[in-house]
Short mmCIF file of C-alpha atoms in Angstrom, two decimals:
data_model
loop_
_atom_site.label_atom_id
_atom_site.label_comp_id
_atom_site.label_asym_id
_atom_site.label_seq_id
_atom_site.Cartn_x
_atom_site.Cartn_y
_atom_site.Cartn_z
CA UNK I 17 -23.28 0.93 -28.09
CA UNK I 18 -21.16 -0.66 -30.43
CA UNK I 19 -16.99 0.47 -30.26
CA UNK I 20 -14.48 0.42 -33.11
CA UNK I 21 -11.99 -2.43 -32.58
CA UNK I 22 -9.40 -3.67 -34.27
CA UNK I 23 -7.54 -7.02 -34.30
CA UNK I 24 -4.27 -8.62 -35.60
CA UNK I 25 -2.86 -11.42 -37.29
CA UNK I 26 -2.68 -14.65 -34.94
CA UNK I 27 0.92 -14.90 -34.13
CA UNK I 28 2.19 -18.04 -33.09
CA UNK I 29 4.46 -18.19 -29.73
CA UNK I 30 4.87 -21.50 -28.15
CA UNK I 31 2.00 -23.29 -28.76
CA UNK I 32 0.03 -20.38 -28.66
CA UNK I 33 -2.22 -18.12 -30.86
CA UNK I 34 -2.02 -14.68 -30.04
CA UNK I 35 -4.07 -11.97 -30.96
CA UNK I 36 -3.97 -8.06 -30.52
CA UNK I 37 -7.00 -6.01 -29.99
CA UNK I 38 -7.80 -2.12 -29.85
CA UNK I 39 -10.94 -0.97 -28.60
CA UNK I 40 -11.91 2.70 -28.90
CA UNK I 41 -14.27 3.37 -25.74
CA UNK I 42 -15.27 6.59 -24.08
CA UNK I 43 -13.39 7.97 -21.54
CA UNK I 44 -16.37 8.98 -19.17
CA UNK I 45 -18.79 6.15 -19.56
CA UNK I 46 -21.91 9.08 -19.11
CA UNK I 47 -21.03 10.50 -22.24
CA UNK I 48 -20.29 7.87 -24.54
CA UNK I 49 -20.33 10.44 -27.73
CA UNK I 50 -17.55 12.42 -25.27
CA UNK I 51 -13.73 11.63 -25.30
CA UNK I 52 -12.15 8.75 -26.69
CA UNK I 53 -9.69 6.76 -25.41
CA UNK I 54 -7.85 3.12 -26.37
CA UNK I 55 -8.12 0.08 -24.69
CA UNK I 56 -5.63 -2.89 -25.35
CA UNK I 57 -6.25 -6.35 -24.32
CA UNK I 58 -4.31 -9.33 -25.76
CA UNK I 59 -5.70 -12.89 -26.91
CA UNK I 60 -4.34 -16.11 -25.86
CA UNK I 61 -5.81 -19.65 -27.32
CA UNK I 62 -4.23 -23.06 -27.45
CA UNK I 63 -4.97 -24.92 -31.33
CA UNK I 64 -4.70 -27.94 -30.18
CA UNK I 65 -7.50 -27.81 -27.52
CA UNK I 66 -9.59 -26.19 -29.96
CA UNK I 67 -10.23 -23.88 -32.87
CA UNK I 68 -10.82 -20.27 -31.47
CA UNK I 69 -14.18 -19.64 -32.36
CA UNK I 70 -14.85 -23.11 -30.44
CA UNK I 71 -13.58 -21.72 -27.25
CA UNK I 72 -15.80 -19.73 -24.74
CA UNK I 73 -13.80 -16.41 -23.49
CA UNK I 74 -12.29 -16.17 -20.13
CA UNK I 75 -11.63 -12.04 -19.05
CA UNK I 76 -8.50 -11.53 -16.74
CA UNK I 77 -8.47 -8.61 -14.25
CA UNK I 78 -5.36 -8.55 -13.22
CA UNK I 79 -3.76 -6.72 -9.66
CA UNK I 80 -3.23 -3.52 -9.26
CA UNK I 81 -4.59 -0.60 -9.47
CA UNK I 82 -2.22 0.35 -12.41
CA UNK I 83 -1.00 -3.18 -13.43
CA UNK I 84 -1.06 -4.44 -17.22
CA UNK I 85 -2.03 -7.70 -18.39
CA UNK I 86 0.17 -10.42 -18.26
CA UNK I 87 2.30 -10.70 -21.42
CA UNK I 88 2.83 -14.44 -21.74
CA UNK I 89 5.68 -16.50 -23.41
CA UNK I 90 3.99 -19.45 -22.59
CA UNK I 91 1.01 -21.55 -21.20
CA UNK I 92 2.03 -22.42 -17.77
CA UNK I 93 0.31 -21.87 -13.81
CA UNK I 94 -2.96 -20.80 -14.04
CA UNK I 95 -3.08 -20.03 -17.70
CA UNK I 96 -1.83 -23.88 -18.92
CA UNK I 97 -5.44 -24.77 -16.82
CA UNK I 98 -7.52 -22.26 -18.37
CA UNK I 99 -6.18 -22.79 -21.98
CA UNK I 100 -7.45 -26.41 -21.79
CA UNK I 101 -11.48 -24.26 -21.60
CA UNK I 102 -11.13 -20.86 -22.25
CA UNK I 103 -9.88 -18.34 -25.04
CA UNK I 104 -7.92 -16.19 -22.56
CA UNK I 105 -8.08 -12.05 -23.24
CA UNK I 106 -5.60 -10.15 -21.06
CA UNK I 107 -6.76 -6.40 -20.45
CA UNK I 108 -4.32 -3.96 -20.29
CA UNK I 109 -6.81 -1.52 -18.01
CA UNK I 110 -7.32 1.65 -19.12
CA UNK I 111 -3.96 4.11 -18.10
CA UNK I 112 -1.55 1.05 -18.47
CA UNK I 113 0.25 -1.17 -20.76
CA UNK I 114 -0.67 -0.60 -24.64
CA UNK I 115 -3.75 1.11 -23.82
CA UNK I 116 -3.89 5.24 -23.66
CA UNK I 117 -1.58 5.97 -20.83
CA UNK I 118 -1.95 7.63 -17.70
CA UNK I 119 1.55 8.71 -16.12
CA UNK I 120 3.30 12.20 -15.83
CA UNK I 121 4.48 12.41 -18.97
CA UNK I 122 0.65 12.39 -21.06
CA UNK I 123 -0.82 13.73 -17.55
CA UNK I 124 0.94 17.03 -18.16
CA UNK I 125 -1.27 17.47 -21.05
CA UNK I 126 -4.04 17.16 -19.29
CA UNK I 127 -3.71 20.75 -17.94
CA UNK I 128 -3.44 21.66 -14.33
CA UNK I 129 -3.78 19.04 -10.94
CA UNK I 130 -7.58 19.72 -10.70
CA UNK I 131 -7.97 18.39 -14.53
CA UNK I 132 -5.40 15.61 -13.64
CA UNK I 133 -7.63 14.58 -10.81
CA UNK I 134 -11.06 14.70 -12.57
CA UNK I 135 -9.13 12.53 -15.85
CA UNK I 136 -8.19 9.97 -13.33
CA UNK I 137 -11.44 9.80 -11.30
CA UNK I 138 -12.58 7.79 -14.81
CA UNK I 139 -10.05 4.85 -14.23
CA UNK I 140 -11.37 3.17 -11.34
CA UNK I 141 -13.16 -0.45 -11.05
CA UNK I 142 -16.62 0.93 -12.49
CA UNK I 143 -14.96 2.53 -15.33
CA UNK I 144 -12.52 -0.83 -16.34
CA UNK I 145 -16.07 -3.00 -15.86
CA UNK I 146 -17.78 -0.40 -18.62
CA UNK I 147 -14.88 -1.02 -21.01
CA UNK I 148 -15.08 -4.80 -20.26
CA UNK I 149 -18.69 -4.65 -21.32
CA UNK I 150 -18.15 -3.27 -24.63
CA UNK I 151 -15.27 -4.98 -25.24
CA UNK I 152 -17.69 -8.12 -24.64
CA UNK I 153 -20.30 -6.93 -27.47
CA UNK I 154 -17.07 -5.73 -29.48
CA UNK I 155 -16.03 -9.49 -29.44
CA UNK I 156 -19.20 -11.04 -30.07
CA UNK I 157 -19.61 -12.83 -26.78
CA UNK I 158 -22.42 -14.05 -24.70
CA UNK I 159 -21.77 -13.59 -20.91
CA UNK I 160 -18.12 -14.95 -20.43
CA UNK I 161 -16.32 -15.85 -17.54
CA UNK I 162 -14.30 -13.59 -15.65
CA UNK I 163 -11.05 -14.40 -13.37
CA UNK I 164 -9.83 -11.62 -10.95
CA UNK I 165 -6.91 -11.58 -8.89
CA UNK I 166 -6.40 -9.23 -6.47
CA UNK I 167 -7.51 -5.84 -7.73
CA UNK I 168 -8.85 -7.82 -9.77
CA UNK I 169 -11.25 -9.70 -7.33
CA UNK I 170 -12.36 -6.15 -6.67
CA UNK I 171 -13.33 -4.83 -10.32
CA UNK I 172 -15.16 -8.60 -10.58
CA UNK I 173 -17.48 -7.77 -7.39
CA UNK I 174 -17.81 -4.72 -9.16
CA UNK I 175 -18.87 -6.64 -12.41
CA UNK I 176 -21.22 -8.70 -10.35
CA UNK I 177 -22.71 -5.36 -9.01
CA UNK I 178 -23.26 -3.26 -12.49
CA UNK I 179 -23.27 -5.67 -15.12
CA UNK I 180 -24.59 -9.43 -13.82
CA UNK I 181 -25.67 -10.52 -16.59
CA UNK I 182 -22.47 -9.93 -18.66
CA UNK I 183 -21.02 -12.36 -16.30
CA UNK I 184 -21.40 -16.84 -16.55
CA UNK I 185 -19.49 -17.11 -14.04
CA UNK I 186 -16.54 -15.44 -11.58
CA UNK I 187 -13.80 -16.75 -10.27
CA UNK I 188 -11.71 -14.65 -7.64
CA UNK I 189 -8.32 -15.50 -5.99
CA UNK I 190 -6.52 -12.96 -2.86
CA UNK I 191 -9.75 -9.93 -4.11
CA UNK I 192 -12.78 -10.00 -2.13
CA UNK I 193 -12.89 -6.28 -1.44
CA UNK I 194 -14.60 -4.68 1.57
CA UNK I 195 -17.77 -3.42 0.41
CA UNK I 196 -18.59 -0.67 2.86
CA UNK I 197 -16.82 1.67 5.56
CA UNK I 198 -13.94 3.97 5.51
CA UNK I 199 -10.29 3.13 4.49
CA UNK I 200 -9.42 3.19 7.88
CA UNK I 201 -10.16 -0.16 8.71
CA UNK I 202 -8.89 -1.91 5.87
CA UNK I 203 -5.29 -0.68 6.93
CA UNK I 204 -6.04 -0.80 10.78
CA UNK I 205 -6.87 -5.00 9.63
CA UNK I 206 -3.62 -5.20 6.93
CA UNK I 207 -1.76 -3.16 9.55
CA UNK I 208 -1.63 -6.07 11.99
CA UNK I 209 -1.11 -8.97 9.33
CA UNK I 210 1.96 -7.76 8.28
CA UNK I 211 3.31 -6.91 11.53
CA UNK I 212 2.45 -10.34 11.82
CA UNK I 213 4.52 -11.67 8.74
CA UNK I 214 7.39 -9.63 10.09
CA UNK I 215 7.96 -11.43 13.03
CA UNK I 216 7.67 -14.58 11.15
CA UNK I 217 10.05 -13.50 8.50
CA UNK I 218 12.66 -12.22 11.15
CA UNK I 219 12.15 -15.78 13.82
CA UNK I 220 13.34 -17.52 10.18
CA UNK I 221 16.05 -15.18 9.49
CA UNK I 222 16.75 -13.56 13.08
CA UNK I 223 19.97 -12.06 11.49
CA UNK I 224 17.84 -9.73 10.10
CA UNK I 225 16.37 -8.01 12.68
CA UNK I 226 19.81 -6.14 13.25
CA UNK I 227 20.25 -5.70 9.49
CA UNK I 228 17.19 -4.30 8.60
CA UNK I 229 18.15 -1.78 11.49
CA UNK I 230 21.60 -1.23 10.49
CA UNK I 231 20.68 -0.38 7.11
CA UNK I 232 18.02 1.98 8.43
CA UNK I 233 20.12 4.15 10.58
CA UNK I 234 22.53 3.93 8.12
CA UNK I 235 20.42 5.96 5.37
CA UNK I 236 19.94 8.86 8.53
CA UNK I 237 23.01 9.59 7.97
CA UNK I 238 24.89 8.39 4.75
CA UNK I 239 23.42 9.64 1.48
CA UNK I 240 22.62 6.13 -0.76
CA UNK I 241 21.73 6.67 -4.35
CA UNK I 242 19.36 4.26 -6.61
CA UNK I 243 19.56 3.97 -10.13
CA UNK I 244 17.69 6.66 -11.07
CA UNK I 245 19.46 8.97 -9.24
CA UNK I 246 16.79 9.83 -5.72
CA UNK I 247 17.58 9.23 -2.80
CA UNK I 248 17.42 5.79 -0.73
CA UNK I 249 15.19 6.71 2.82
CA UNK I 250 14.66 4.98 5.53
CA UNK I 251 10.75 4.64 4.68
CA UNK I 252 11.51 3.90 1.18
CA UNK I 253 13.75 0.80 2.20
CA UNK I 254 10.93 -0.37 4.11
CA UNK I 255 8.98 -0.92 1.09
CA UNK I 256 11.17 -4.03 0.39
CA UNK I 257 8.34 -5.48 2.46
CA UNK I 258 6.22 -6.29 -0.91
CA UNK I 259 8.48 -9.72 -0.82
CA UNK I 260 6.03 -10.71 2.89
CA UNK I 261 2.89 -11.03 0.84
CA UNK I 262 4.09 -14.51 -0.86
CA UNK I 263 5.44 -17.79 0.20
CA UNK I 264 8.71 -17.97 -1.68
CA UNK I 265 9.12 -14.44 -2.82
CA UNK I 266 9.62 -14.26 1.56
CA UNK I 267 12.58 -15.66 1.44
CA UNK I 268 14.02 -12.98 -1.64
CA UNK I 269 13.95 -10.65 0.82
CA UNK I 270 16.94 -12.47 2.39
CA UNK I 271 18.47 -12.66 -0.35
CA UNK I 272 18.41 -8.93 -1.06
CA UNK I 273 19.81 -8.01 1.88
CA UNK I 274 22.72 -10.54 2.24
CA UNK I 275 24.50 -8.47 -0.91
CA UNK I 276 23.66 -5.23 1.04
CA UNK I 277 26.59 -3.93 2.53
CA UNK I 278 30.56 -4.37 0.93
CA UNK I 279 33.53 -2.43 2.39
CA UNK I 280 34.68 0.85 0.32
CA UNK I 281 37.61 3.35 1.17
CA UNK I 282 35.18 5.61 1.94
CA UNK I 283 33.40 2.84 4.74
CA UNK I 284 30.78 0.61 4.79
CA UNK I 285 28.43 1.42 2.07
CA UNK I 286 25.30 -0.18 0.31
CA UNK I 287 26.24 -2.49 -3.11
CA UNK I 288 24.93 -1.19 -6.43
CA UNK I 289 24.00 -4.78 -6.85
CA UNK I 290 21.43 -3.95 -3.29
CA UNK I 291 20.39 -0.90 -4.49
CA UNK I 292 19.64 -1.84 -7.86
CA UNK I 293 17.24 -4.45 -6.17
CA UNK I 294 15.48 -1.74 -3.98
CA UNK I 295 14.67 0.20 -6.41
CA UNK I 296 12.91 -2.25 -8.51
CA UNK I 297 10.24 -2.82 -5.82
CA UNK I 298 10.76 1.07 -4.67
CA UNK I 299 9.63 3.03 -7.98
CA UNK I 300 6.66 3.57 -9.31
CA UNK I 301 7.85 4.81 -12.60
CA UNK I 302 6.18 1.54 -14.41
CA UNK I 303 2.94 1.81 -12.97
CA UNK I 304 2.33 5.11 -11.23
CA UNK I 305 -1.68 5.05 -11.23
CA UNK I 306 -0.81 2.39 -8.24
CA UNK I 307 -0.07 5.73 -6.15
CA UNK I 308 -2.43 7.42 -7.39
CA UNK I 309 -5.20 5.78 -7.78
CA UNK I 310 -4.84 2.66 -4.79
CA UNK I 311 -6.67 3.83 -1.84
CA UNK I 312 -9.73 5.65 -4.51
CA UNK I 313 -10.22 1.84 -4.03
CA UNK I 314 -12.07 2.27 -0.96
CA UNK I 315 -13.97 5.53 -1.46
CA UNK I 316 -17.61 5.04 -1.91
CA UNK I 317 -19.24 8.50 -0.62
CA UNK I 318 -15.92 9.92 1.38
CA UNK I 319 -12.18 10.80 0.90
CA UNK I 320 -9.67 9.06 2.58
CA UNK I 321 -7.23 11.15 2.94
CA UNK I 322 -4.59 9.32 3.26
CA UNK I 323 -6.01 6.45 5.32
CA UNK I 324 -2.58 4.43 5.53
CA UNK I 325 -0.84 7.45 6.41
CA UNK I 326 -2.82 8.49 9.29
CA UNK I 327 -3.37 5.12 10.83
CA UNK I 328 0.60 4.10 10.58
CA UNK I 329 0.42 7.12 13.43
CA UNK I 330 -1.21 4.69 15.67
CA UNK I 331 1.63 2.14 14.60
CA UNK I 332 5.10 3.39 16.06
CA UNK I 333 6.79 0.41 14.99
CA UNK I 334 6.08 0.70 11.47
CA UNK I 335 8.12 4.25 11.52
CA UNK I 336 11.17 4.56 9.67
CA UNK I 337 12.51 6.18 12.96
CA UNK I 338 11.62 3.62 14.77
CA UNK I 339 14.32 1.71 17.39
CA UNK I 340 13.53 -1.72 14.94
CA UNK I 341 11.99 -0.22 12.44
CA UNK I 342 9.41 -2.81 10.19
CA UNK I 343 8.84 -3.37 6.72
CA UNK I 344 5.45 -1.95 5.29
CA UNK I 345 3.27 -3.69 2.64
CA UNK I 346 0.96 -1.97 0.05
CA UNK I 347 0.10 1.00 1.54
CA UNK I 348 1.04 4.28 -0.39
CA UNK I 349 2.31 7.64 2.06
CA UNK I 350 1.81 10.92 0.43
CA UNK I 351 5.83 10.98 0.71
CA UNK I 352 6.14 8.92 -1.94
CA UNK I 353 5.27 12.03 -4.08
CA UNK I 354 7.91 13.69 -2.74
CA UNK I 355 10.91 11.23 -2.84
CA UNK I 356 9.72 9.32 -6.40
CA UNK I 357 10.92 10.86 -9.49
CA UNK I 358 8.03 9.41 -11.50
CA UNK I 359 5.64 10.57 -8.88
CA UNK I 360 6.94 14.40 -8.07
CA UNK I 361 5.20 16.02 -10.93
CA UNK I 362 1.72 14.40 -9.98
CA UNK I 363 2.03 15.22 -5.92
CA UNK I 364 -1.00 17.69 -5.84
CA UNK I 365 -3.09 15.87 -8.33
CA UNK I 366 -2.44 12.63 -5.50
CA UNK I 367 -3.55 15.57 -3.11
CA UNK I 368 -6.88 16.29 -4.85
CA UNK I 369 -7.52 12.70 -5.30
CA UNK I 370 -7.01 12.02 -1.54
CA UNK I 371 -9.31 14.40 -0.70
CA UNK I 372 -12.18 13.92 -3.15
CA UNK I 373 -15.22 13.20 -0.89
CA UNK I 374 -17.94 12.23 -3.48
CA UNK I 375 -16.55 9.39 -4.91
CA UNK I 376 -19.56 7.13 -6.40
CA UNK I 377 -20.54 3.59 -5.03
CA UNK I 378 -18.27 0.48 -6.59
CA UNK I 379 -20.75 -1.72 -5.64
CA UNK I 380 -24.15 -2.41 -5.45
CA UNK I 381 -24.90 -4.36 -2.26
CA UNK I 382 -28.36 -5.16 -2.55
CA UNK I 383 -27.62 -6.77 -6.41
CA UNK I 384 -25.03 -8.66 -4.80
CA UNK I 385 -27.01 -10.05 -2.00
CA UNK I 386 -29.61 -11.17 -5.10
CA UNK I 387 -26.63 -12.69 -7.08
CA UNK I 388 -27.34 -15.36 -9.53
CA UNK I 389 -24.01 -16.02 -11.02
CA UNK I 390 -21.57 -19.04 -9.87
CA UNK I 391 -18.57 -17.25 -8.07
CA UNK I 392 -15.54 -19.08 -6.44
CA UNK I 393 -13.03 -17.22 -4.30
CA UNK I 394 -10.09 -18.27 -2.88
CA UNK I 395 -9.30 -16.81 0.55
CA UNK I 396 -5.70 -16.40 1.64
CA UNK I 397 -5.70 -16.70 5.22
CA UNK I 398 -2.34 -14.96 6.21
CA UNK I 399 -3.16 -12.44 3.29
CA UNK I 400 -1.08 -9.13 3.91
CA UNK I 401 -2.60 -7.22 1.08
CA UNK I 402 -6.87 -8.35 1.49
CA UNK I 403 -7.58 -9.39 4.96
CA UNK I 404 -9.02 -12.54 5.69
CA UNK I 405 -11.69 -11.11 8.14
CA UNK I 406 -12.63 -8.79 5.92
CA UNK I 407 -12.97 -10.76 3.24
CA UNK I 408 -14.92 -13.35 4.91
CA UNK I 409 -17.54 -10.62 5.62
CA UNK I 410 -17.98 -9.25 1.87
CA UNK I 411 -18.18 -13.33 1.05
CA UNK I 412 -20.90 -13.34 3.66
CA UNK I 413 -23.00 -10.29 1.75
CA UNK I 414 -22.75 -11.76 -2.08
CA UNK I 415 -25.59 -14.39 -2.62
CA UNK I 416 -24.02 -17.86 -3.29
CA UNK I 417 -20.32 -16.86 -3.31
CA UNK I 418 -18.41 -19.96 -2.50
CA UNK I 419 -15.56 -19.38 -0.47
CA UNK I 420 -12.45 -22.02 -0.38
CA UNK I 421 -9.99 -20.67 2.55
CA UNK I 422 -6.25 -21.46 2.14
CA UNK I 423 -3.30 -21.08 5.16
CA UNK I 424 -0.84 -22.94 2.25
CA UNK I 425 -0.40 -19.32 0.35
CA UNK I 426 -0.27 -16.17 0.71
CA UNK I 427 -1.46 -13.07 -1.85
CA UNK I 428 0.46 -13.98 -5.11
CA UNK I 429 -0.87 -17.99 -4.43
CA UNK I 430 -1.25 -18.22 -8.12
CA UNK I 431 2.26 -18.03 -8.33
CA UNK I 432 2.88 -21.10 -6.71
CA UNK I 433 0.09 -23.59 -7.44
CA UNK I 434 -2.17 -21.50 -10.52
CA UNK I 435 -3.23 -24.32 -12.29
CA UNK I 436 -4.06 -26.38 -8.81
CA UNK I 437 -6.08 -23.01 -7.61
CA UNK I 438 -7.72 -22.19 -10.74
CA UNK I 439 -8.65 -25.97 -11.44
CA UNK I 440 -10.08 -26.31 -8.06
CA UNK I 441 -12.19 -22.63 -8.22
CA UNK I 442 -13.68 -23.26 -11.49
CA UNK I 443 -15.00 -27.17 -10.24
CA UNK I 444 -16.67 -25.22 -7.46
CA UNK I 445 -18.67 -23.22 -9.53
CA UNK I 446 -19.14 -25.60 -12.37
CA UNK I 447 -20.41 -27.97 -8.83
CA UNK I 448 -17.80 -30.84 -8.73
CA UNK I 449 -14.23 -31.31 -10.43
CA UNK I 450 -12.60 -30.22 -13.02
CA UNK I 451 -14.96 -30.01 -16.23
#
């Protein structure tokens, strides 16, 4: 089916071309003459590699779920490689960014949790790879290339499974999903690894072990504010973890919690400077469909009801009570929809989601086991977020998938060397260097 779209002026921004496009696609695939809903994605080309219309298209999936496109002030990492081949189109996946949102302000209109919960079952991997497709036709492309990182690895095995031959080639970086078996196991694997990257984050900075604690038993007892006015927890602290799953970002952990404590009449108390640095990587006000919608990323036939929450029972020293309590990664608690303000008003619609049994497949196995299209995928082999083993295993199951494995980096690797990863992926399944 063709979709109405729309697109802007190029706009010029550092040596770039930049073009905004609407898409109008249907909000439940099935029913394509149904609902409507708007999909952003925005264009990035360099003139002075080539003219536009010269330039094959390269589709971004970014992380997530929940997470927008990249907005881009200039070429640079992975991008500065890809402009030198590719028109770039950054998707803004439906629920975030510039497309229709999804949050608790337009969910309220949606009517009650249950309607909440069967809106959102349409923004999941099979859904965004739909979209993609008629945003494809929309743009008057033969089968492009695709790049997924992280989430974004996921909705491209997804791509590979639905929609092959939209696809020339795939390039995936920290997001080979597991194909089959419960939740369970991707946290009992993740689990591990970042208990893992805890001990090698506190043997570098062993002045943090007792920090981490102090700070801990300090929230028991003394109420600690964030910016938007909830409460600081123990377990919500924890989530500073997000800085293990990269190299450098490691080491901003440190950082935060030098400026955590500073004397007051009152007593020791935590800095507005520390708190304001929490709650940046403790809200979920910017991208809330990440609660919601982040372990629906491993139902295929089942509910997981709340897979991270039950297996962190089997993991005493992940607990906030805990005598040395550790920092978590990714996972999502269904206390988060108590303690978030952003997330409060959607607490039984993360319920209903959680325990939503007949969620359909995201893959195909058998197509992928046929696969005919070139796909690269860099394997992180620390990786907090996508296990390595696991990873190695869905590699194993997709016909020809080429797999280059990586100790140097950890999840956000494209943050460090993007144009050396990207460069390398795309000789591999182009079959030699950089074309």
């Amino acid at each position: 089916m063709s979709v109405p779209h729309t697109a802007s002026e190029p706009l010029n921004i550092r040596g770039m071309r930049v073009v905004e496009h609407r898409f109008t696609v249907p909000l439940d695939h099935s029913v394509p003459d149904g609902e409507q809903i708007t999909v952003f994605a925005r264009e990035y080309w360099n003139p002075e590699v080539a003219a536009a219309g010269d330039l094959p298209w390269l589709l971004y999936l970014q992380g997530g779920p929940g997470g927008k496109g990249n907005r881009l002030l200039q070429f640079g990492g992975w991008t500065k490689a890809a402009s030198r081949h590719f028109r770039i189109l950054m998707l803004d996946q439906r629920g975030t960014g510039l497309s229709t949102p999804a949050n608790r302000q337009t969910l309220a209109a949606r009517g009650d949790a249950a309607a909440q919960a069967e809106y959102l079952t349409h923004f999941r991997a099979d859904s965004i790879i739909a979209d993609a497709e008629l945003i494809r036709t929309a743009l008057g492309s033969g089968p492009w290339s695709i790049y997924g990182q992280s989430y974004g690895g996921f909705c491209a095995l997804t791509y590979l499974s639905f929609a092959p031959a939209g696809v020339k080639e795939a390039l995936i970086t920290g997001g080979l999903a597991p194909l089959w078996g419960p939740a369970d196991r991707v946290y009992q694997a993740t689990f591990a690894r970042v208990a893992a990257r805890n001990a090698e984050y506190f043997a570098k900075y062993p002045g943090d072990r007792e920090l981490t604690t102090r700070i801990a038993r300090h929230l028991d007892t003394v109420p600690e504010y964030l910016p938007d006015g909830s409460r600081l927890t123990p377990g919500r602290f924890q989530m500073a973890g997000s800085f293990l799953g990269g190299n450098t970002r490691m080491d901003g952990l440190h950082y935060l919690l030098e400026e955590s404590f500073i004397p007051t009449p009152s007593g020791p108390r935590l800095s507005d400077t520390f708190l304001a640095g929490l709650w940046q990587l403790a809200e979920r006000s910017t991208n809330p469909l990440y609660a919601l919608m982040h372990e629906s990323i491993y139902g295929q036939g089942q509910a997981t009801n709340w897979a991270a929450w039950r297996v962190l029972q089997s993991r005493p020293d992940f607990r906030p009570d805990a005598a040395e309590p550790l920092y978590t990664g990714e996972m999502v608690y269904p206390w988060y929809f108590d303690e978030d303000p952003a997330l409060v008003p959607l607490k039984e619609t993360a319920e209903l989601l959680a325990a939503k049994a007949d969620w359909p497949a995201l893959y195909d196995v058998g197509q992928l086991a046929r696969n005919t299209v070139p796909v690269a995928a860099a394997v992180y082999t620390d990786d907090i977020y996508v296990d390595r083993d696991l990873s190695l295993e869905t590699a194993g199951a997709v016909k020809g998938l080429q797999v280059w494995e990586s100790a140097d980096f950890h999840h956000d690797g494209i943050a460090d060397d993007g144009e050396g990863i990207f460069t390398r992926l795309l000789g591999m399944v182009r079959g030699g260097p950089e074309q």
